[in-house]
Amino acid sequence: MLPDRSRRKQIEQVVVTAEQMRQIEARIFAAGMPVAALMEKVGISIARRVQTLYPYPQVRRVGVLVGPGHNGGDALVVARELHFQGYEVLIYRPIAKLKELTNQHAQYAESLGIPHFEAIAPLQDCDLLIDGLFGFGMERQITEPIASDIHQLDRWSMPILSIDLPSGLHTDTGEVLGKAVKATRTFCLGLWKQGLLQDRALEYIGTVELIDFDIPTADIHAVLEAPKVKRVTSDLAIATLPLTRPPVTHKYKQGHLLLICGSRRYAGGALLTALGARASGVGMLSIAVPESLKPLLNAQLPEALVVGCPETDNGAIAQLDLPEGTDLESFQAIACGPGLTLEATPIIQGVLNNDCPLVLDADGLNILAILGTQKLSRRSSPTVLTPHAGEFKRLFPDAPSPMQDRISAVREAAQTSKAVVLLKGARTAIANPSGQVWINPESTPALARGGSGDVLTGLLGGLLAQATAQHISVDAIAACAAWWHSQAGILAERERTQIGVDAFTLTQFLIPVLHQSVG
Ligand SMILES: NC(=O)C1=CN([C@@H]2O[C@H](COP(=O)(O)OP(=O)(O)OC[C@H]3O[C@@H](n4cnc5c(N)ncnc54)[C@H](O)[C@@H]3O)[C@@H](O)[C@H]2O)[C@H](O)CC1
Ligand SMILES: [K+]
């Protein structure tokens, strides 16, 4: 058995569908763990957390929503334990026919004098609600009268703690099936459910925490082989990022990145991309911009090699004038797109025909959408695409909509384009061509501002150059770039509020957040 901390770090990264959870739990039961014992173990853990978060007698009256399945069973164990701790417990039980184990717990609760109601109204004066209506067994739309009862909850103000998932959310896609509980906190049981990591679930899940019930890692690996969906944890990011350097190294060993960005109209995008690249720690940074932007970049990044390129009448890069003896093969990575405008199409065509590890963002993606993603199939070096939802739909019109199931969408895009696809959003999803998906589980709406994507492009480009030089896997480094970028946003928000995180400020928090994470 792995030491607890290492096991805990491992399971924090695992993400499962309802079916995978069923299979894992089936293995545990087949090995002899009684279902009732697991339910007891889970229920007691939740009851302890409730008492810690909402201690008696500051909180006195608790309403418990009990569904027909084992989610309801968990909730009844919690109800019984809180009753014995002195809380006044009231039970809402809209469905009479319960699973056997759930029914036994309901009968015992009744024998203790805990009142059961078919209607939700008697619970409206509770201080707190525990949601045990539906868990991963949710398989169809919630209908009346439960849907209206859940709707009532939206008008009440007490905190709601959901067991496993907010009732009504699809376990895998995070879709609302008819009506869903808006939880203050979600106690996810055993392993992270995929639906909790979907953007559209965010308004329902509240604060999420994992209630570990000691699932043997052997059972996880037996069902998941290599986990197909992983959460990007701080541990994973810190272990993957090229943070330490050998005593003897040189600037080229730390990667040489070429940025191709900017236009007279969008000078800021070039600067923000360059500042993101600088923070990545890349050994050498070359920046190709229209000639008229060269003074700006030189002034802000004296250490960078700024290449002023001939420009079109509108101030876009007309051709890449790399220094004598340098060509696109000279770099460990190229990152291009921010601020280029569509006039730079010939530049992107040239880059696509070259075989250097490549990050495409912004206009680089819009140009690729016009040229067609099949242009990537001839490339043997890695390509990373960093679309937001709009760019994604232009690039992959036949993929599932990113607004529906982002995990399926990003997985299909990566598999068809043979690129690593980083789909930006509240929960950025990264997929590699073999179908492995990472989800970045933490971010902040503060990042939803012009320019923050440019910073990510530069940061990712710099990390890709280092990953190439140091043989770190491209998809893992892309996941880490998303983690680093969002953690900097979270730190900046903490110090400057949600409206204080402009893209330039964000670049100033990239190193502090790393320092805070690495300690
Ligand atoms: N697997 C286990 O033994 C344990 C699971 N844990 C907890 O139990 C749930 C999963 O339990 P399950 O009984 O499979 O399903 P649910 O409790 O989520 O309830 C679904 C239940 O309700 C019926 N149903 C589904 N959709 C609807 C609907 N729209 N309207 C009405 N009824 C519906 C369906 O037939 C099921 O019977 C898991 O989340 C954990 O909370 C324990 O933690 C450990 C043991
Ligand atoms: K629930």
Coordinates of C-alpha atoms and ligand atoms in Angstrom, one line a residue:
M1 CA 0.0 0.0 0.0
L2 CA 1.5 3.4 -1.0
P3 CA 2.2 5.8 1.8
D4 CA -0.9 7.9 2.3
R5 CA 0.5 11.2 1.0
S6 CA 1.8 9.7 -2.2
R7 CA -1.4 7.7 -2.8
R8 CA -3.5 10.8 -2.1
K9 CA -1.4 12.8 -4.6
Q10 CA -2.1 10.1 -7.2
I11 CA -5.8 9.9 -6.7
E12 CA -6.1 13.7 -6.8
Q13 CA -5.1 13.4 -10.5
V14 CA -7.6 10.7 -11.4
V15 CA -10.9 11.6 -13.1
V16 CA -13.6 9.0 -13.8
T17 CA -16.9 8.6 -15.6
A18 CA -19.9 7.0 -13.9
E19 CA -19.3 3.8 -15.6
Q20 CA -15.6 3.7 -14.5
M21 CA -16.7 4.4 -11.0
R22 CA -19.2 1.6 -11.1
Q23 CA -16.6 -0.8 -12.3
I24 CA -14.1 0.3 -9.6
E25 CA -16.7 0.0 -6.8
A26 CA -17.8 -3.4 -8.2
R27 CA -14.2 -4.6 -7.8
I28 CA -14.1 -3.4 -4.2
F29 CA -17.4 -5.2 -3.4
A30 CA -16.3 -8.3 -5.3
A31 CA -13.2 -8.3 -3.1
G32 CA -15.5 -8.6 0.0
M33 CA -16.1 -5.0 1.1
P34 CA -19.8 -4.9 2.1
V35 CA -21.7 -2.2 0.3
A36 CA -23.3 -1.2 3.6
A37 CA -19.8 -0.9 5.1
L38 CA -18.6 1.4 2.3
M39 CA -21.8 3.5 2.7
E40 CA -21.1 3.7 6.4
K41 CA -17.5 4.7 5.9
V42 CA -18.5 7.4 3.4
G43 CA -21.4 8.7 5.5
I44 CA -19.4 9.0 8.6
S45 CA -16.6 10.9 6.7
I46 CA -19.2 13.3 5.3
A47 CA -20.9 13.8 8.8
R48 CA -17.5 14.7 10.3
R49 CA -16.9 17.3 7.6
V50 CA -20.3 18.7 8.1
Q51 CA -19.7 19.1 11.9
T52 CA -16.4 20.8 11.2
L53 CA -17.8 23.2 8.7
Y54 CA -21.2 23.8 10.4
P55 CA -20.7 23.0 14.1
Y56 CA -23.6 22.5 16.5
P57 CA -25.1 24.6 18.1
Q58 CA -24.2 27.5 15.7
V59 CA -26.1 25.4 13.2
R60 CA -29.1 23.5 14.7
R61 CA -31.5 22.4 12.1
V62 CA -30.4 20.4 9.1
G63 CA -32.6 19.3 6.1
V64 CA -31.5 16.1 4.4
L65 CA -32.7 15.4 0.8
V66 CA -32.9 11.6 0.3
G67 CA -33.1 10.0 -3.1
P68 CA -34.0 6.4 -3.9
G69 CA -30.5 5.1 -4.5
H70 CA -27.2 4.8 -2.6
N71 CA -26.7 8.6 -2.7
G72 CA -29.8 8.7 -0.6
G73 CA -28.3 6.0 1.6
D74 CA -25.2 8.1 2.2
A75 CA -27.4 11.0 3.1
L76 CA -29.4 8.9 5.6
V77 CA -26.1 7.8 7.3
V78 CA -25.2 11.5 7.6
A79 CA -28.7 12.3 8.9
R80 CA -28.5 9.7 11.6
E81 CA -25.0 10.8 12.8
L82 CA -26.0 14.5 12.9
H83 CA -29.1 13.5 14.9
F84 CA -26.9 11.7 17.5
Q85 CA -24.7 14.8 17.6
G86 CA -27.7 16.9 18.7
Y87 CA -28.7 18.6 15.4
E88 CA -32.5 18.7 14.6
V89 CA -32.8 16.7 11.4
L90 CA -35.7 16.8 8.9
I91 CA -35.8 14.5 5.9
Y92 CA -37.2 15.2 2.4
R93 CA -38.0 12.0 0.7
P94 CA -39.9 12.5 -2.6
I95 CA -39.6 8.9 -3.9
A96 CA -41.3 6.2 -1.8
K97 CA -39.6 3.2 -3.4
L98 CA -36.0 3.0 -2.2
K99 CA -33.1 0.6 -2.9
E100 CA -32.9 -2.0 -0.1
L101 CA -30.0 -0.6 1.8
T102 CA -31.3 2.9 1.5
N103 CA -34.7 1.7 2.8
Q104 CA -33.2 0.1 5.9
H105 CA -31.5 3.4 6.7
A106 CA -34.8 5.2 6.2
Q107 CA -36.6 2.9 8.5
Y108 CA -34.0 3.3 11.2
A109 CA -34.1 7.1 10.9
E110 CA -37.9 7.0 11.3
S111 CA -37.5 4.8 14.4
L112 CA -35.3 7.5 15.9
G113 CA -38.1 9.9 15.4
I114 CA -36.5 11.9 12.6
P115 CA -39.5 13.3 10.6
H116 CA -39.8 12.4 6.8
F117 CA -41.6 14.6 4.4
E118 CA -42.7 14.0 0.8
A119 CA -42.8 17.8 0.2
I120 CA -39.8 20.2 0.4
A121 CA -41.6 23.1 2.2
P122 CA -41.1 21.8 5.8
L123 CA -37.4 22.2 5.2
Q124 CA -37.4 25.8 4.4
D125 CA -36.4 27.0 7.9
C126 CA -33.4 24.8 8.1
D127 CA -30.0 26.3 8.6
L128 CA -28.3 23.8 6.2
L129 CA -29.3 21.2 3.5
I130 CA -27.5 18.0 2.6
D131 CA -28.2 16.9 -1.0
G132 CA -28.4 13.1 -1.3
L133 CA -31.0 12.9 -4.1
F134 CA -28.9 11.6 -6.9
G135 CA -25.3 10.7 -7.4
F136 CA -23.5 9.0 -10.2
G137 CA -26.6 6.8 -10.7
M138 CA -28.4 9.7 -12.3
E139 CA -29.4 8.5 -15.6
R140 CA -32.4 10.5 -16.9
Q141 CA -34.0 14.0 -16.6
I142 CA -35.4 14.9 -13.3
T143 CA -39.1 15.2 -13.6
E144 CA -41.9 16.7 -11.4
P145 CA -42.5 17.1 -8.6
I146 CA -38.7 16.8 -7.7
A147 CA -37.8 19.4 -10.4
S148 CA -40.1 22.0 -8.8
D149 CA -38.9 21.1 -5.4
I150 CA -35.3 21.7 -6.5
H151 CA -36.4 24.9 -8.1
Q152 CA -37.7 26.0 -4.7
L153 CA -34.2 25.6 -3.3
D154 CA -32.9 28.3 -5.6
R155 CA -35.1 30.8 -3.7
W156 CA -33.9 29.7 -0.3
S157 CA -30.7 31.0 1.1
M158 CA -29.3 28.3 3.3
P159 CA -26.0 26.5 2.3
I160 CA -26.4 23.2 0.4
L161 CA -23.9 20.4 0.6
S162 CA -24.1 17.9 -2.2
I163 CA -23.0 14.3 -1.9
D164 CA -20.8 13.1 -4.8
L165 CA -22.4 15.5 -7.3
P166 CA -25.0 18.2 -7.2
S167 CA -28.2 16.2 -7.9
G168 CA -29.3 16.7 -11.5
L169 CA -25.9 17.1 -13.0
H170 CA -24.8 14.5 -15.5
T171 CA -21.8 12.7 -14.0
D172 CA -19.7 12.7 -17.2
T173 CA -20.7 15.8 -19.1
G174 CA -21.8 18.2 -16.3
E175 CA -25.0 18.8 -18.2
V176 CA -28.1 19.7 -16.2
L177 CA -30.7 17.0 -16.6
G178 CA -33.9 18.9 -16.2
K179 CA -33.0 20.7 -13.0
A180 CA -29.9 20.7 -10.8
V181 CA -29.1 21.6 -7.2
K182 CA -26.9 24.7 -6.9
A183 CA -24.5 23.4 -4.2
T184 CA -22.4 25.6 -1.8
R185 CA -20.0 22.7 -1.5
T186 CA -19.7 19.3 -3.3
F187 CA -18.3 16.3 -1.4
C188 CA -17.0 14.2 -4.4
L189 CA -16.7 10.6 -3.3
G190 CA -13.6 8.5 -3.8
L191 CA -12.5 9.8 -7.2
W192 CA -13.2 13.0 -9.1
K193 CA -16.2 12.7 -11.4
Q194 CA -15.6 14.0 -14.9
G195 CA -18.8 16.2 -14.9
L196 CA -17.4 18.3 -12.0
L197 CA -14.6 19.4 -14.3
Q198 CA -16.8 20.7 -17.2
D199 CA -17.1 24.5 -17.5
R200 CA -20.9 24.4 -17.4
A201 CA -20.9 22.6 -14.1
L202 CA -19.2 25.5 -12.4
E203 CA -22.3 27.4 -11.4
Y204 CA -23.6 24.2 -9.7
I205 CA -20.7 22.6 -7.8
G206 CA -19.6 25.4 -5.4
T207 CA -16.4 24.5 -3.5
V208 CA -15.4 21.0 -4.4
E209 CA -13.5 18.5 -2.1
L210 CA -12.7 14.9 -2.5
I211 CA -13.8 12.5 0.3
D212 CA -11.3 9.7 0.1
F213 CA -12.6 6.2 1.0
D214 CA -9.3 4.3 0.5
I215 CA -9.9 2.9 -2.9
P216 CA -6.9 0.6 -3.6
T217 CA -4.9 2.0 -6.4
A218 CA -4.8 -1.5 -7.9
D219 CA -8.5 -1.3 -8.5
I220 CA -8.2 2.1 -10.1
H221 CA -5.4 0.9 -12.5
A222 CA -7.3 -2.3 -13.3
V223 CA -10.2 -0.2 -14.6
L224 CA -8.5 2.8 -16.0
E225 CA -5.2 1.3 -17.3
A226 CA -3.6 4.8 -17.9
P227 CA -6.1 7.3 -16.6
K228 CA -7.6 8.8 -19.7
V229 CA -8.6 12.0 -17.9
K230 CA -6.3 13.6 -15.4
R231 CA -6.5 16.7 -13.2
V232 CA -3.4 19.0 -13.4
T233 CA -2.4 19.2 -9.7
S234 CA 0.3 21.5 -8.3
D235 CA 2.3 18.4 -7.6
L236 CA 2.1 17.2 -11.2
A237 CA 3.0 20.7 -12.5
I238 CA 5.9 21.2 -10.1
A239 CA 7.3 17.8 -10.9
T240 CA 7.1 18.4 -14.7
L241 CA 8.2 22.0 -15.1
P242 CA 11.9 22.5 -15.9
L243 CA 12.5 24.4 -12.7
T244 CA 15.9 23.1 -11.8
R245 CA 19.1 23.5 -13.9
P246 CA 22.2 21.3 -14.0
P247 CA 25.2 23.0 -12.4
V248 CA 26.8 23.2 -15.8
T249 CA 24.5 24.4 -18.6
H250 CA 24.3 27.1 -21.3
K251 CA 21.6 29.3 -22.7
Y252 CA 21.0 27.0 -25.7
K253 CA 20.5 24.0 -23.4
Q254 CA 17.7 25.9 -21.9
G255 CA 16.0 26.2 -25.3
H256 CA 15.8 28.8 -28.0
L257 CA 12.3 30.1 -28.8
L258 CA 11.3 32.1 -31.8
L259 CA 8.2 34.3 -31.4
I260 CA 6.4 35.5 -34.6
C261 CA 3.8 38.0 -33.5
G262 CA 2.4 41.5 -33.7
S263 CA 1.5 44.1 -36.3
R264 CA 1.4 47.8 -36.2
R265 CA -2.2 47.6 -35.2
Y266 CA -1.6 45.0 -32.5
A267 CA 1.8 45.9 -30.9
G268 CA 0.6 45.1 -27.4
G269 CA 0.0 41.4 -28.3
A270 CA 3.6 41.0 -29.3
L271 CA 4.8 42.6 -26.1
L272 CA 2.6 40.5 -23.8
T273 CA 3.6 37.3 -25.7
A274 CA 7.2 38.2 -25.2
L275 CA 6.8 38.9 -21.5
G276 CA 5.1 35.5 -21.1
A277 CA 8.0 33.9 -22.9
R278 CA 10.6 35.7 -20.7
A279 CA 8.9 34.4 -17.5
S280 CA 9.1 30.8 -18.8
G281 CA 12.9 30.7 -18.2
V282 CA 13.7 29.9 -21.8
G283 CA 17.5 30.2 -22.5
M284 CA 17.3 32.3 -25.6
L285 CA 14.4 34.4 -26.9
S286 CA 14.1 35.6 -30.5
I287 CA 11.2 37.8 -31.5
A288 CA 10.2 38.4 -35.1
V289 CA 7.9 41.5 -35.4
P290 CA 7.2 44.1 -38.1
E291 CA 10.2 46.5 -38.2
S292 CA 8.1 49.4 -36.7
L293 CA 7.6 47.3 -33.4
K294 CA 11.3 46.6 -33.0
P295 CA 12.1 49.7 -30.7
L296 CA 9.2 48.8 -28.4
L297 CA 10.3 45.2 -27.9
N298 CA 14.0 46.2 -27.6
A299 CA 13.1 48.7 -24.9
Q300 CA 11.0 46.2 -22.9
L301 CA 13.2 43.1 -23.4
P302 CA 16.8 44.1 -23.8
E303 CA 17.9 40.4 -23.4
A304 CA 15.8 39.3 -26.4
L305 CA 17.0 39.1 -30.0
V306 CA 14.4 41.3 -31.8
V307 CA 14.1 40.7 -35.5
G308 CA 12.5 43.6 -37.4
C309 CA 10.8 42.2 -40.5
P310 CA 9.7 44.0 -43.6
E311 CA 6.1 44.9 -43.3
T312 CA 3.0 45.3 -45.5
D313 CA 1.3 48.7 -46.0
N314 CA -1.0 47.8 -43.1
G315 CA 1.9 47.0 -40.8
A316 CA 1.8 43.2 -40.9
I317 CA 4.9 41.0 -41.2
A318 CA 5.5 40.7 -44.9
Q319 CA 8.4 38.2 -44.7
L320 CA 10.6 36.6 -42.1
D321 CA 14.0 38.2 -42.3
L322 CA 15.9 36.0 -39.9
P323 CA 19.6 36.8 -39.1
E324 CA 22.3 35.5 -41.4
G325 CA 22.9 31.8 -40.8
T326 CA 19.6 31.3 -39.0
D327 CA 16.6 29.5 -40.3
L328 CA 13.5 28.1 -38.7
E329 CA 15.3 24.8 -37.9
S330 CA 17.6 26.8 -35.6
F331 CA 15.0 27.0 -32.8
Q332 CA 13.7 24.4 -30.3
A333 CA 10.2 26.0 -30.6
I334 CA 8.3 28.6 -32.6
A335 CA 5.2 30.3 -31.1
C336 CA 3.2 32.4 -33.4
G337 CA -0.1 34.2 -33.8
P338 CA -0.9 37.0 -31.4
G339 CA -1.6 40.2 -33.2
L340 CA -0.4 38.9 -36.7
T341 CA -3.6 39.7 -38.6
L342 CA -4.7 37.5 -41.5
E343 CA -2.2 39.4 -43.8
A344 CA 0.5 37.2 -42.3
T345 CA -0.9 34.1 -43.9
P346 CA 2.2 33.5 -46.0
I347 CA 4.3 33.5 -42.8
I348 CA 2.1 30.8 -41.2
Q349 CA 2.3 28.8 -44.4
G350 CA 6.1 29.0 -44.2
V351 CA 6.1 27.9 -40.6
L352 CA 3.7 25.0 -41.2
N353 CA 6.0 23.7 -44.0
N354 CA 8.9 23.7 -41.6
D355 CA 9.4 21.0 -39.0
C356 CA 10.0 22.7 -35.7
P357 CA 7.9 22.3 -32.5
L358 CA 5.2 24.8 -32.9
V359 CA 2.6 26.7 -30.9
L360 CA -0.2 28.3 -32.9
D361 CA -2.6 30.8 -31.3
A362 CA -4.9 33.7 -32.2
D363 CA -4.5 34.7 -35.9
G364 CA -2.2 31.7 -36.3
L365 CA -5.2 29.6 -35.6
N366 CA -7.6 31.7 -37.7
I367 CA -5.1 31.3 -40.6
L368 CA -4.9 27.5 -40.0
A369 CA -8.7 27.3 -40.0
I370 CA -8.6 28.9 -43.5
L371 CA -5.7 26.7 -44.7
G372 CA -7.3 23.6 -43.1
T373 CA -6.0 21.5 -40.2
Q374 CA -4.9 18.8 -42.6
K375 CA -1.9 21.0 -43.2
L376 CA -0.7 19.6 -39.8
S377 CA -0.7 16.0 -40.8
R378 CA 2.6 16.3 -42.7
R379 CA 4.4 17.7 -39.7
S380 CA 6.4 15.2 -37.7
S381 CA 7.4 17.7 -34.9
P382 CA 4.8 18.5 -32.2
T383 CA 2.2 21.1 -32.8
V384 CA 0.2 22.7 -29.9
L385 CA -3.0 24.6 -30.7
T386 CA -4.4 27.0 -28.1
P387 CA -7.9 27.9 -29.2
H388 CA -10.6 29.5 -27.2
A389 CA -14.2 28.2 -27.9
G390 CA -14.8 30.4 -30.9
E391 CA -11.4 29.6 -32.5
F392 CA -12.1 25.9 -31.7
K393 CA -15.4 25.9 -33.6
R394 CA -13.8 27.5 -36.6
L395 CA -10.9 24.9 -36.5
F396 CA -13.0 21.8 -35.7
P397 CA -16.5 22.4 -37.0
D398 CA -17.3 18.7 -36.9
A399 CA -16.1 18.1 -33.4
P400 CA -18.5 18.0 -30.4
S401 CA -19.3 21.6 -29.3
P402 CA -16.9 22.8 -26.6
M403 CA -19.9 24.3 -24.9
Q404 CA -21.4 20.8 -24.4
D405 CA -18.7 18.3 -23.4
R406 CA -15.3 19.9 -23.5
I407 CA -13.5 16.7 -22.8
S408 CA -14.9 14.8 -25.7
A409 CA -14.5 18.0 -27.9
V410 CA -10.8 18.5 -27.1
R411 CA -10.1 14.8 -27.3
E412 CA -11.6 14.5 -30.8
A413 CA -9.8 17.6 -32.0
A414 CA -6.4 16.3 -30.9
Q415 CA -7.1 12.9 -32.4
T416 CA -8.1 14.3 -35.8
S417 CA -5.5 17.0 -36.1
K418 CA -2.7 14.9 -34.5
A419 CA -1.9 18.1 -32.5
V420 CA -1.9 18.7 -28.8
V421 CA -5.0 20.9 -28.3
L422 CA -5.3 23.3 -25.3
L423 CA -8.9 24.4 -25.2
K424 CA -9.0 27.6 -23.1
G425 CA -11.8 28.2 -20.7
A426 CA -12.8 28.3 -17.1
R427 CA -11.5 24.8 -16.8
T428 CA -8.9 24.6 -19.6
A429 CA -8.7 21.1 -21.2
I430 CA -5.6 19.7 -22.9
A431 CA -5.6 16.6 -25.1
N432 CA -2.9 14.7 -27.0
P433 CA -3.4 12.8 -30.2
S434 CA -3.6 9.5 -28.3
G435 CA -6.7 10.7 -26.4
Q436 CA -5.2 11.5 -23.0
V437 CA -6.9 14.5 -21.5
W438 CA -5.7 16.8 -18.7
I439 CA -8.1 19.3 -17.0
N440 CA -6.8 22.3 -15.2
P441 CA -9.1 22.3 -12.2
E442 CA -8.5 25.8 -10.9
S443 CA -8.7 29.2 -12.5
T444 CA -10.3 32.6 -12.1
P445 CA -12.7 34.7 -14.2
A446 CA -10.1 37.5 -13.7
L447 CA -8.2 36.0 -16.7
A448 CA -11.1 36.6 -19.1
R449 CA -9.5 39.7 -20.4
G450 CA -7.8 40.8 -23.7
G451 CA -4.2 39.8 -23.8
S452 CA -4.2 37.1 -21.2
G453 CA -4.1 34.5 -24.0
D454 CA -1.1 36.2 -25.5
V455 CA 0.8 35.8 -22.2
L456 CA -0.1 32.0 -22.2
T457 CA 1.2 31.7 -25.8
G458 CA 4.6 33.1 -24.8
L459 CA 4.8 31.1 -21.6
L460 CA 3.9 27.9 -23.4
G461 CA 6.3 28.6 -26.3
G462 CA 9.2 29.1 -23.8
L463 CA 8.2 25.9 -22.0
L464 CA 8.0 24.0 -25.2
A465 CA 11.5 25.1 -26.2
Q466 CA 12.8 23.9 -22.9
A467 CA 10.8 20.7 -23.1
T468 CA 12.3 20.0 -26.6
A469 CA 15.8 20.7 -25.3
Q470 CA 15.2 18.5 -22.2
H471 CA 13.0 15.8 -23.7
I472 CA 9.9 16.6 -21.5
S473 CA 6.6 15.5 -23.0
V474 CA 4.8 18.1 -24.9
D475 CA 1.3 17.4 -23.7
A476 CA 2.4 17.5 -20.1
I477 CA 4.3 20.8 -20.6
A478 CA 1.1 22.3 -22.2
A479 CA -0.9 21.2 -19.2
C480 CA 1.7 22.8 -16.9
A481 CA 1.6 26.0 -18.9
A482 CA -2.2 26.2 -18.3
W483 CA -1.7 25.5 -14.6
W484 CA 1.1 28.1 -14.2
H485 CA -0.9 30.8 -16.2
S486 CA -4.1 30.2 -14.1
Q487 CA -2.2 30.1 -10.8
A488 CA -0.6 33.5 -11.6
G489 CA -4.1 34.8 -12.3
I490 CA -5.4 33.5 -9.0
L491 CA -2.5 35.1 -7.1
A492 CA -2.9 38.4 -8.9
E493 CA -6.6 38.3 -8.1
R494 CA -5.9 37.7 -4.4
E495 CA -3.7 40.7 -4.3
R496 CA -5.5 43.0 -6.7
T497 CA -9.2 41.8 -6.8
Q498 CA -10.9 40.2 -9.8
I499 CA -10.9 43.5 -11.8
G500 CA -7.2 44.1 -11.2
V501 CA -5.7 41.4 -13.4
D502 CA -4.9 43.0 -16.7
A503 CA -2.6 41.0 -19.0
F504 CA 0.5 43.1 -18.2
T505 CA -0.1 42.6 -14.4
L506 CA -0.5 38.9 -15.0
T507 CA 3.0 38.7 -16.5
Q508 CA 4.3 40.2 -13.3
F509 CA 2.8 37.4 -11.2
L510 CA 4.2 34.4 -13.2
I511 CA 7.4 34.2 -11.2
P512 CA 5.9 35.0 -7.7
V513 CA 3.4 32.2 -8.1
L514 CA 6.1 29.8 -9.0
H515 CA 8.1 30.9 -6.0
Q516 CA 5.1 30.4 -3.8
S517 CA 4.4 26.9 -5.2
V518 CA 7.9 25.7 -5.1
G519 CA 8.6 27.4 -1.8
Ligands
LIG1 N1 -22.1 1.9 -5.7 C1 -22.4 1.8 -4.3 O1 -22.8 0.9 -3.8 C2 -22.1 3.0 -3.5 C3 -22.4 4.2 -4.0 N2 -22.2 5.3 -3.2 C4 -23.2 6.4 -3.4 O2 -24.3 6.1 -4.2 C5 -24.3 6.8 -5.4 C6 -24.6 5.9 -6.5 O3 -25.7 5.1 -6.1 P1 -26.8 4.6 -7.1 O4 -27.8 3.9 -6.3 O5 -26.2 3.9 -8.2 O6 -27.5 5.9 -7.8 P2 -27.9 7.2 -7.1 O7 -28.0 7.2 -5.6 O8 -27.1 8.3 -7.8 O9 -29.5 7.4 -7.5 C7 -30.0 7.1 -8.7 C8 -31.2 6.3 -8.3 O10 -32.3 7.1 -8.7 C9 -32.9 6.5 -9.9 N3 -33.0 7.7 -10.8 C10 -32.0 8.1 -11.7 N4 -32.4 9.2 -12.4 C11 -33.6 9.5 -11.8 C12 -34.6 10.5 -12.1 N5 -34.3 11.5 -13.0 N6 -35.7 10.6 -11.4 C13 -36.0 9.6 -10.5 N7 -35.1 8.6 -10.1 C14 -34.0 8.6 -10.8 C15 -32.0 5.4 -10.4 O11 -32.8 4.4 -10.8 C16 -31.2 5.1 -9.1 O12 -31.8 4.1 -8.4 C17 -23.0 7.5 -5.5 O13 -23.2 8.7 -6.1 C18 -22.6 7.6 -4.0 O14 -23.2 8.7 -3.5 C19 -21.7 5.2 -1.9 O15 -21.0 6.3 -1.6 C20 -20.8 4.0 -1.7 C21 -21.6 2.8 -2.1
K2 K -26.2 14.5 -4.7

